[in-house]
Amino acid sequence: MRLSDCHNIDDFRRLAKQRLPWPVFDYIDGAADDELTKARNTAAFGQCDLVPDVLAGVDTIDTSITVLGRKSALPLILSPTALQRVFHWQGERAVARAAEKFGLWFGISSLATISIEDVGAMVSTPKMFQFYYHKDRGLNRSMIERCQAARFDAIALTVDTIVSGKRERCARSGFTSPPRFTPSSALSYAIKPRWALDYLFREKFSLPNLDTHVSAGTGEAVSIAGYFNSMLDQSLDWKMAQQLREDWGGTFCLKGVMSVADARRAVEIGADAIMISNHGGRQLDGSRAPFDQLREIVDAVGGRIEIICDGGVRRGSHVLKALSAGATAASGGRLYLYALAAAGQPGVERAIALLKDEIERGMKLMGVTRVDQLSPERLRWR
Ligand SMILES: Cc1cc2nc3c(=O)[nH]c(=O)nc-3n(C[C@H](O)[C@H](O)[C@H](O)COP(=O)(O)O)c2cc1C
């Protein structure tokens, strides 16, 4: 299977599986417990249908939106994800450059393998920093100050990872950051020599936004669950979130809001946006899908805060459904991560191009020329 054989996100997933050592693939593909929520995140989009209008004159259409104060060429955001250099040696650089090429928002994780400064210098398109609230207050301050200096466009505080989800595939494989070559994992790396050579001989793995303050994850190999459970501040509450927003002083988003009550509180603390998200099913298994939860949140706070529907998106039609149900934008991680793992920057570009094509075709077949014409009227629930 080659890159040119990839015609949808699932194809990239299969190619990624071929190319990655299984502990790395399972870190990307896996989720918590029984992975019910991960499956539901995508299945939820199948519970409703689009109702097209015809004869609408769709020779020119505009797929752009404005979200978090900046324009995006598509109503799609590339969500922040950790450790990208482990998936492909080009890591975050590939994703940043692909996002820039298509005029999209993208995010880097606190656990990014590229520095805030490098991202700031590299791309002009809108960028978000995903903030994990650490016990180490000096580290929190340093991340904020570095994002300010590098002129990041927004910070997203992740609020669904107060402890790590129970990611059983990672527990079985012993996946760590940085990846450890132990006798038991050696085979998985040995049978993917191309990945192993890239990992060993290209730019050295590091977590440059954390390693100024903590050695876990860089100098010291730890499981991701171990990192979250020991480093993140479980006392995080609304007051601390509000204080972080004030310290940052720029566009502020809460990532991982699921309830109507919390969406209302996000408005109260002055957040600009919420990402309705369950972290791609990697945290609380059995929690509701973002798309299922979207309508009640739109009813409660729509128009007062931007609402991003995060997770499960694998098709352009999923984006159109999220927008029809009232989201400002849709976002996702695996939709570009499989492609990154499969083929680096050309992979990510191909994945975005496929989704762009599906969004454009879908809008034309729906008979809309602008995304704001997508409304609840265009959806029917089974
Ligand atoms: C491999 C991987 C790593 C992730 N790392 C982070 C992270 O560091 N911080 C964060 O807030 N979310 C992280 N996420 C969650 C994504 O931002 C996003 O919420 C999720 O991928 C959405 O689900 P989807 O993969 O079905 O699109 C990660 C997701 C994946 C798959």
Tab-separated table of C-alpha atoms and ligand atoms in Angstrom:
chain	number	residue	atom	x	y	z
A	1	MET	CA	0.000	0.000	0.000
A	2	ARG	CA	1.307	3.460	-0.958
A	3	LEU	CA	0.304	7.048	-0.278
A	4	SER	CA	-1.445	7.232	-3.661
A	5	ASP	CA	-3.656	4.343	-2.519
A	6	CYS	CA	-5.056	6.456	0.332
A	7	HIS	CA	-8.490	7.824	-0.555
A	8	ASN	CA	-9.934	8.311	2.905
A	9	ILE	CA	-8.794	8.543	6.525
A	10	ASP	CA	-9.261	4.835	7.090
A	11	ASP	CA	-6.789	4.140	4.255
A	12	PHE	CA	-4.203	6.307	6.043
A	13	ARG	CA	-4.889	4.339	9.195
A	14	ARG	CA	-4.060	1.087	7.409
A	15	LEU	CA	-0.883	2.527	5.921
A	16	ALA	CA	0.162	3.881	9.334
A	17	LYS	CA	-0.371	0.444	10.825
A	18	GLN	CA	1.936	-1.038	8.196
A	19	ARG	CA	4.668	1.492	8.852
A	20	LEU	CA	4.706	1.915	12.633
A	21	PRO	CA	5.976	-0.350	15.416
A	22	TRP	CA	2.828	-1.594	17.099
A	23	PRO	CA	3.351	0.235	20.428
A	24	VAL	CA	3.435	3.532	18.521
A	25	PHE	CA	0.420	2.679	16.351
A	26	ASP	CA	-1.518	1.599	19.429
A	27	TYR	CA	-0.683	4.857	21.199
A	28	ILE	CA	-2.289	6.802	18.332
A	29	ASP	CA	-5.151	4.459	17.552
A	30	GLY	CA	-5.979	3.337	21.071
A	31	ALA	CA	-8.364	4.845	23.597
A	32	ALA	CA	-9.559	4.177	27.140
A	33	ASP	CA	-11.078	1.012	28.627
A	34	ASP	CA	-13.330	-0.713	26.066
A	35	GLU	CA	-12.865	2.112	23.536
A	36	LEU	CA	-16.650	2.517	23.353
A	37	THR	CA	-16.479	6.294	23.362
A	38	LYS	CA	-13.877	6.381	20.611
A	39	ALA	CA	-16.145	4.284	18.374
A	40	ARG	CA	-19.223	6.309	19.330
A	41	ASN	CA	-17.502	9.610	18.472
A	42	THR	CA	-17.545	8.650	14.796
A	43	ALA	CA	-20.735	6.544	14.832
A	44	ALA	CA	-22.687	9.530	16.230
A	45	PHE	CA	-22.435	11.282	12.868
A	46	GLY	CA	-24.328	8.355	11.328
A	47	GLN	CA	-27.395	8.953	13.488
A	48	CYS	CA	-28.628	11.861	11.430
A	49	ASP	CA	-28.953	12.638	7.747
A	50	LEU	CA	-28.305	15.672	5.617
A	51	VAL	CA	-31.199	17.099	3.613
A	52	PRO	CA	-29.915	18.703	0.400
A	53	ASP	CA	-31.428	21.549	-1.582
A	54	VAL	CA	-30.968	21.474	-5.360
A	55	LEU	CA	-30.774	23.998	-8.221
A	56	ALA	CA	-28.935	26.358	-5.904
A	57	GLY	CA	-26.267	27.738	-8.281
A	58	VAL	CA	-23.150	26.442	-6.593
A	59	ASP	CA	-20.469	27.240	-9.180
A	60	THR	CA	-18.589	29.367	-6.644
A	61	ILE	CA	-18.585	28.461	-2.990
A	62	ASP	CA	-16.789	29.822	0.066
A	63	THR	CA	-15.661	27.213	2.603
A	64	SER	CA	-13.995	29.694	4.958
A	65	ILE	CA	-14.945	30.600	8.516
A	66	THR	CA	-13.621	32.865	11.235
A	67	VAL	CA	-12.869	31.104	14.496
A	68	LEU	CA	-10.906	32.216	17.574
A	69	GLY	CA	-10.505	35.590	15.902
A	70	ARG	CA	-8.732	34.361	12.789
A	71	LYS	CA	-9.811	33.253	9.385
A	72	SER	CA	-9.597	29.609	8.389
A	73	ALA	CA	-9.953	28.399	4.810
A	74	LEU	CA	-11.987	25.394	5.962
A	75	PRO	CA	-14.267	24.844	8.963
A	76	LEU	CA	-11.735	22.311	10.255
A	77	ILE	CA	-9.043	22.637	12.948
A	78	LEU	CA	-6.122	20.239	13.425
A	79	SER	CA	-6.323	19.471	17.154
A	80	PRO	CA	-3.174	19.496	19.286
A	81	THR	CA	-1.612	16.068	19.807
A	82	ALA	CA	1.466	14.945	21.742
A	83	LEU	CA	4.764	13.364	20.688
A	84	GLN	CA	4.481	13.777	16.919
A	85	ARG	CA	8.163	13.120	16.213
A	86	VAL	CA	7.634	9.585	17.451
A	87	PHE	CA	5.048	9.031	14.721
A	88	HIS	CA	7.201	10.431	11.910
A	89	TRP	CA	10.589	12.127	12.009
A	90	GLN	CA	9.095	15.326	10.525
A	91	GLY	CA	6.692	15.561	13.472
A	92	GLU	CA	4.964	18.868	14.192
A	93	ARG	CA	6.865	20.601	11.387
A	94	ALA	CA	5.015	18.490	8.832
A	95	VAL	CA	1.658	19.310	10.385
A	96	ALA	CA	2.441	23.024	10.769
A	97	ARG	CA	3.568	23.366	7.156
A	98	ALA	CA	0.599	21.412	5.823
A	99	ALA	CA	-1.784	23.546	7.904
A	100	GLU	CA	-0.135	26.692	6.583
A	101	LYS	CA	-0.390	25.507	3.007
A	102	PHE	CA	-4.148	24.980	3.370
A	103	GLY	CA	-4.746	28.062	5.539
A	104	LEU	CA	-5.915	26.129	8.594
A	105	TRP	CA	-5.649	26.474	12.359
A	106	PHE	CA	-3.531	23.852	14.049
A	107	GLY	CA	-2.418	23.244	17.616
A	108	ILE	CA	0.681	21.966	19.321
A	109	SER	CA	0.521	20.025	22.561
A	110	SER	CA	2.320	20.870	25.801
A	111	LEU	CA	3.973	17.520	25.016
A	112	ALA	CA	5.052	18.688	21.543
A	113	THR	CA	8.409	17.584	20.184
A	114	ILE	CA	9.068	21.061	18.750
A	115	SER	CA	9.554	24.276	20.675
A	116	ILE	CA	7.004	27.054	20.942
A	117	GLU	CA	9.632	29.400	19.461
A	118	ASP	CA	10.255	27.220	16.399
A	119	VAL	CA	6.539	27.024	15.638
A	120	GLY	CA	6.155	30.769	16.107
A	121	ALA	CA	8.982	31.462	13.682
A	122	MET	CA	7.883	28.873	11.145
A	123	VAL	CA	4.258	29.568	10.252
A	124	SER	CA	2.154	32.657	9.774
A	125	THR	CA	-1.158	30.799	9.894
A	126	PRO	CA	-3.096	30.659	13.151
A	127	LYS	CA	-1.652	28.444	15.864
A	128	MET	CA	-2.947	27.292	19.193
A	129	PHE	CA	-0.993	26.060	22.192
A	130	GLN	CA	-2.596	23.264	24.201
A	131	PHE	CA	-1.946	23.840	27.864
A	132	TYR	CA	-1.651	21.074	30.442
A	133	TYR	CA	-1.889	22.652	33.878
A	134	HIS	CA	1.125	21.351	35.805
A	135	LYS	CA	1.794	21.239	39.534
A	136	ASP	CA	5.012	23.101	38.728
A	137	ARG	CA	3.847	26.725	38.650
A	138	GLY	CA	7.174	27.865	37.201
A	139	LEU	CA	6.588	25.589	34.226
A	140	ASN	CA	3.046	26.948	33.765
A	141	ARG	CA	4.372	30.504	33.810
A	142	SER	CA	7.151	29.672	31.393
A	143	MET	CA	4.769	28.107	28.845
A	144	ILE	CA	2.491	31.177	28.963
A	145	GLU	CA	5.379	33.612	28.574
A	146	ARG	CA	6.889	31.654	25.709
A	147	CYS	CA	3.534	31.574	23.887
A	148	GLN	CA	3.177	35.322	24.369
A	149	ALA	CA	6.665	35.973	23.029
A	150	ALA	CA	6.144	33.639	20.053
A	151	ARG	CA	2.780	35.304	19.321
A	152	PHE	CA	0.585	32.258	19.519
A	153	ASP	CA	-2.995	33.085	18.516
A	154	ALA	CA	-4.779	31.107	21.236
A	155	ILE	CA	-4.315	28.873	24.236
A	156	ALA	CA	-6.532	25.843	24.805
A	157	LEU	CA	-6.573	24.619	28.388
A	158	THR	CA	-7.283	20.882	28.420
A	159	VAL	CA	-9.779	20.173	31.188
A	160	ASP	CA	-10.583	16.493	30.610
A	161	THR	CA	-7.210	15.076	31.678
A	162	ILE	CA	-7.128	15.603	35.398
A	163	VAL	CA	-5.870	12.019	35.574
A	164	SER	CA	-4.962	9.779	32.651
A	165	GLY	CA	-7.600	7.578	31.058
A	166	LYS	CA	-7.012	3.827	31.330
A	167	ARG	CA	-5.363	3.176	28.000
A	168	GLU	CA	-4.985	-0.565	28.028
A	169	ARG	CA	-3.182	-0.892	24.703
A	170	CYS	CA	-0.409	1.306	26.115
A	171	ALA	CA	-0.333	-0.659	29.358
A	172	ARG	CA	0.148	-3.862	27.356
A	173	SER	CA	2.802	-2.514	24.988
A	174	GLY	CA	4.721	-0.612	27.655
A	175	PHE	CA	4.796	2.518	25.446
A	176	THR	CA	6.821	5.323	27.034
A	177	SER	CA	8.036	8.828	26.283
A	178	PRO	CA	10.675	8.737	24.983
A	179	PRO	CA	10.203	5.268	23.465
A	180	ARG	CA	12.382	2.801	25.317
A	181	PHE	CA	14.173	-0.008	23.580
A	182	THR	CA	13.687	-2.875	25.985
A	183	PRO	CA	14.111	-6.567	25.184
A	184	SER	CA	10.335	-6.940	24.961
A	185	SER	CA	9.779	-3.906	22.714
A	186	ALA	CA	12.867	-4.515	20.556
A	187	LEU	CA	11.068	-6.876	18.201
A	188	SER	CA	8.328	-4.348	17.445
A	189	TYR	CA	10.974	-1.819	16.428
A	190	ALA	CA	13.221	-4.303	14.623
A	191	ILE	CA	10.478	-5.333	12.214
A	192	LYS	CA	9.950	-1.671	11.200
A	193	PRO	CA	13.573	-0.757	10.425
A	194	ARG	CA	12.708	2.362	8.443
A	195	TRP	CA	10.893	3.857	11.412
A	196	ALA	CA	13.660	2.729	13.772
A	197	LEU	CA	16.452	4.265	11.656
A	198	ASP	CA	14.565	7.543	11.316
A	199	TYR	CA	13.921	7.608	15.032
A	200	LEU	CA	17.507	6.824	15.960
A	201	PHE	CA	19.408	8.931	13.433
A	202	ARG	CA	17.256	11.990	12.742
A	203	GLU	CA	16.833	14.950	15.098
A	204	LYS	CA	16.876	13.768	18.693
A	205	PHE	CA	13.584	13.355	20.501
A	206	SER	CA	12.797	15.985	23.120
A	207	LEU	CA	9.860	17.784	24.715
A	208	PRO	CA	11.327	21.288	24.526
A	209	ASN	CA	8.400	23.064	26.167
A	210	LEU	CA	8.665	20.958	29.318
A	211	ASP	CA	12.286	19.910	29.631
A	212	THR	CA	13.325	23.284	31.010
A	213	HIS	CA	11.456	22.291	34.164
A	214	VAL	CA	10.863	18.528	34.271
A	215	SER	CA	12.969	15.588	33.173
A	216	ALA	CA	10.105	13.061	33.027
A	217	GLY	CA	9.182	12.357	29.410
A	218	THR	CA	12.548	13.501	28.043
A	219	GLY	CA	15.568	12.499	30.145
A	220	GLU	CA	13.577	9.912	32.034
A	221	ALA	CA	11.301	7.487	30.137
A	222	VAL	CA	7.778	7.436	31.585
A	223	SER	CA	4.410	6.133	30.470
A	224	ILE	CA	2.055	8.878	29.373
A	225	ALA	CA	-0.340	7.837	32.132
A	226	GLY	CA	2.508	8.079	34.639
A	227	TYR	CA	3.355	11.560	33.368
A	228	PHE	CA	-0.218	12.862	33.652
A	229	ASN	CA	-0.854	11.282	37.037
A	230	SER	CA	2.293	12.648	38.625
A	231	MET	CA	2.835	16.001	36.879
A	232	LEU	CA	-0.602	17.531	36.332
A	233	ASP	CA	-2.416	19.484	39.027
A	234	GLN	CA	-5.557	17.645	40.097
A	235	SER	CA	-6.733	20.633	42.123
A	236	LEU	CA	-7.394	22.558	38.875
A	237	ASP	CA	-10.734	24.380	39.173
A	238	TRP	CA	-12.699	27.234	37.590
A	239	LYS	CA	-10.868	29.895	39.541
A	240	MET	CA	-7.508	28.630	38.345
A	241	ALA	CA	-8.795	28.419	34.766
A	242	GLN	CA	-9.993	32.011	34.970
A	243	GLN	CA	-6.642	33.113	36.410
A	244	LEU	CA	-4.837	31.363	33.561
A	245	ARG	CA	-7.034	33.183	31.042
A	246	GLU	CA	-6.136	36.488	32.705
A	247	ASP	CA	-2.409	35.702	32.863
A	248	TRP	CA	-2.437	34.762	29.185
A	249	GLY	CA	-4.529	37.771	28.192
A	250	GLY	CA	-5.277	36.507	24.692
A	251	THR	CA	-7.801	34.263	22.963
A	252	PHE	CA	-8.700	31.476	25.358
A	253	CYS	CA	-10.389	28.140	24.805
A	254	LEU	CA	-11.395	25.314	27.137
A	255	LYS	CA	-10.765	21.913	25.571
A	256	GLY	CA	-12.837	19.032	26.856
A	257	VAL	CA	-16.080	20.662	27.996
A	258	MET	CA	-19.032	18.247	27.747
A	259	SER	CA	-21.872	19.472	29.973
A	260	VAL	CA	-24.250	22.388	29.501
A	261	ALA	CA	-23.465	23.646	33.012
A	262	ASP	CA	-19.749	23.754	32.236
A	263	ALA	CA	-20.380	25.449	28.888
A	264	ARG	CA	-22.267	28.174	30.789
A	265	ARG	CA	-19.384	28.561	33.235
A	266	ALA	CA	-16.965	28.833	30.338
A	267	VAL	CA	-19.000	31.834	29.150
A	268	GLU	CA	-18.944	33.284	32.682
A	269	ILE	CA	-15.153	33.139	32.981
A	270	GLY	CA	-14.836	34.911	29.640
A	271	ALA	CA	-13.550	32.027	27.503
A	272	ASP	CA	-13.735	32.752	23.779
A	273	ALA	CA	-14.402	29.167	22.776
A	274	ILE	CA	-15.001	25.655	24.018
A	275	MET	CA	-13.992	22.442	22.359
A	276	ILE	CA	-16.674	19.884	23.061
A	277	SER	CA	-14.417	16.893	23.373
A	278	ASN	CA	-13.736	13.660	25.198
A	279	HIS	CA	-10.088	13.609	24.077
A	280	GLY	CA	-10.831	11.182	21.247
A	281	GLY	CA	-12.176	8.616	23.717
A	282	ARG	CA	-8.821	8.456	25.497
A	283	GLN	CA	-10.067	9.659	28.884
A	284	LEU	CA	-13.520	8.772	30.293
A	285	ASP	CA	-14.766	5.754	28.394
A	286	GLY	CA	-18.550	5.678	28.316
A	287	SER	CA	-18.749	9.453	28.076
A	288	ARG	CA	-20.995	10.915	25.421
A	289	ALA	CA	-19.854	11.750	21.904
A	290	PRO	CA	-19.176	15.444	21.184
A	291	PHE	CA	-21.579	15.418	18.224
A	292	ASP	CA	-24.366	13.910	20.382
A	293	GLN	CA	-23.785	16.607	22.991
A	294	LEU	CA	-23.489	19.479	20.534
A	295	ARG	CA	-27.141	20.490	20.166
A	296	GLU	CA	-27.896	20.990	23.846
A	297	ILE	CA	-24.762	23.076	24.273
A	298	VAL	CA	-25.622	25.155	21.184
A	299	ASP	CA	-29.142	25.702	22.590
A	300	ALA	CA	-27.685	26.865	25.916
A	301	VAL	CA	-24.732	29.065	24.903
A	302	GLY	CA	-24.776	29.377	21.099
A	303	GLY	CA	-23.932	32.923	19.982
A	304	ARG	CA	-22.209	33.720	23.300
A	305	ILE	CA	-19.126	31.563	22.829
A	306	GLU	CA	-17.616	29.701	19.892
A	307	ILE	CA	-18.264	25.976	19.889
A	308	ILE	CA	-15.831	23.547	18.312
A	309	CYS	CA	-16.957	19.943	17.879
A	310	ASP	CA	-13.829	17.852	18.468
A	311	GLY	CA	-13.361	14.178	17.737
A	312	GLY	CA	-14.570	11.333	15.571
A	313	VAL	CA	-14.384	13.351	12.348
A	314	ARG	CA	-13.265	11.138	9.474
A	315	ARG	CA	-15.287	12.601	6.558
A	316	GLY	CA	-16.160	15.954	5.056
A	317	SER	CA	-19.830	15.106	5.674
A	318	HIS	CA	-19.081	14.851	9.407
A	319	VAL	CA	-17.835	18.446	9.315
A	320	LEU	CA	-20.986	19.535	7.458
A	321	LYS	CA	-23.181	17.798	10.032
A	322	ALA	CA	-21.353	19.422	12.951
A	323	LEU	CA	-21.781	22.857	11.367
A	324	SER	CA	-25.433	22.196	10.570
A	325	ALA	CA	-25.999	21.317	14.229
A	326	GLY	CA	-24.536	24.693	15.242
A	327	ALA	CA	-20.792	24.223	15.688
A	328	THR	CA	-18.495	27.066	14.638
A	329	ALA	CA	-15.934	24.505	13.427
A	330	ALA	CA	-15.056	20.829	13.699
A	331	SER	CA	-11.678	19.512	14.782
A	332	GLY	CA	-9.779	16.277	15.045
A	333	GLY	CA	-6.514	14.545	15.810
A	334	ARG	CA	-6.374	11.107	14.239
A	335	LEU	CA	-7.675	12.484	10.932
A	336	TYR	CA	-4.203	13.913	10.299
A	337	LEU	CA	-2.109	11.731	12.644
A	338	TYR	CA	-2.601	8.524	10.688
A	339	ALA	CA	-1.474	10.443	7.599
A	340	LEU	CA	1.545	11.911	9.391
A	341	ALA	CA	2.590	8.450	10.537
A	342	ALA	CA	1.971	7.008	7.074
A	343	ALA	CA	3.901	9.561	5.033
A	344	GLY	CA	5.038	12.716	6.846
A	345	GLN	CA	4.150	16.108	5.372
A	346	PRO	CA	2.974	14.750	1.973
A	347	GLY	CA	0.670	12.442	3.942
A	348	VAL	CA	-0.828	15.246	6.024
A	349	GLU	CA	-1.274	17.363	2.887
A	350	ARG	CA	-3.045	14.535	1.122
A	351	ALA	CA	-5.348	13.938	4.105
A	352	ILE	CA	-6.296	17.625	4.281
A	353	ALA	CA	-6.763	17.763	0.505
A	354	LEU	CA	-9.129	14.788	0.641
A	355	LEU	CA	-11.192	16.361	3.428
A	356	LYS	CA	-11.206	19.729	1.633
A	357	ASP	CA	-12.467	18.015	-1.493
A	358	GLU	CA	-15.166	16.181	0.492
A	359	ILE	CA	-16.267	19.410	2.200
A	360	GLU	CA	-16.452	21.279	-1.114
A	361	ARG	CA	-18.264	18.484	-2.908
A	362	GLY	CA	-20.605	18.037	0.056
A	363	MET	CA	-21.485	21.746	0.128
A	364	LYS	CA	-22.264	21.720	-3.582
A	365	LEU	CA	-24.411	18.612	-3.257
A	366	MET	CA	-26.147	20.222	-0.273
A	367	GLY	CA	-26.873	23.320	-2.357
A	368	VAL	CA	-25.034	25.780	-0.099
A	369	THR	CA	-22.473	28.362	-1.150
A	370	ARG	CA	-21.380	29.471	2.346
A	371	VAL	CA	-20.962	27.495	5.536
A	372	ASP	CA	-23.339	29.782	7.442
A	373	GLN	CA	-26.143	28.406	5.256
A	374	LEU	CA	-25.755	25.076	7.031
A	375	SER	CA	-28.436	25.094	9.735
A	376	PRO	CA	-30.373	22.592	11.871
A	377	GLU	CA	-33.030	22.724	9.132
A	378	ARG	CA	-30.644	20.743	6.961
A	379	LEU	CA	-30.463	17.791	9.374
A	380	ARG	CA	-32.940	15.072	10.230
A	381	TRP	CA	-32.472	12.725	13.173
A	382	ARG	CA	-33.481	9.095	12.741
B	1	LIG	C1	-2.077	10.345	19.696
B	1	LIG	C2	-2.899	11.431	20.311
B	1	LIG	C3	-2.290	12.345	21.172
B	1	LIG	C4	-3.034	13.366	21.749
B	1	LIG	N1	-2.412	14.277	22.553
B	1	LIG	C5	-3.123	15.278	23.108
B	1	LIG	C6	-2.495	16.242	23.945
B	1	LIG	O1	-1.296	16.210	24.154
B	1	LIG	N2	-3.274	17.209	24.492
B	1	LIG	C7	-4.625	17.278	24.257
B	1	LIG	O2	-5.309	18.166	24.782
B	1	LIG	N3	-5.236	16.380	23.463
B	1	LIG	C8	-4.530	15.402	22.885
B	1	LIG	N4	-5.163	14.488	22.077
B	1	LIG	C9	-6.600	14.642	21.795
B	1	LIG	C10	-6.824	15.471	20.528
B	1	LIG	O3	-6.492	16.827	20.741
B	1	LIG	C11	-8.306	15.413	20.097
B	1	LIG	O4	-9.124	15.834	21.147
B	1	LIG	C12	-8.718	14.005	19.667
B	1	LIG	O5	-7.724	13.447	18.839
B	1	LIG	C13	-10.043	14.050	18.943
B	1	LIG	O6	-10.429	12.782	18.533
B	1	LIG	P1	-10.108	12.185	17.071
B	1	LIG	O7	-8.733	11.642	17.141
B	1	LIG	O8	-11.148	11.158	16.866
B	1	LIG	O9	-10.218	13.316	16.090
B	1	LIG	C14	-4.427	13.456	21.489
B	1	LIG	C15	-5.027	12.534	20.630
B	1	LIG	C16	-4.284	11.536	20.031
B	1	LIG	C17	-4.966	10.580	19.091
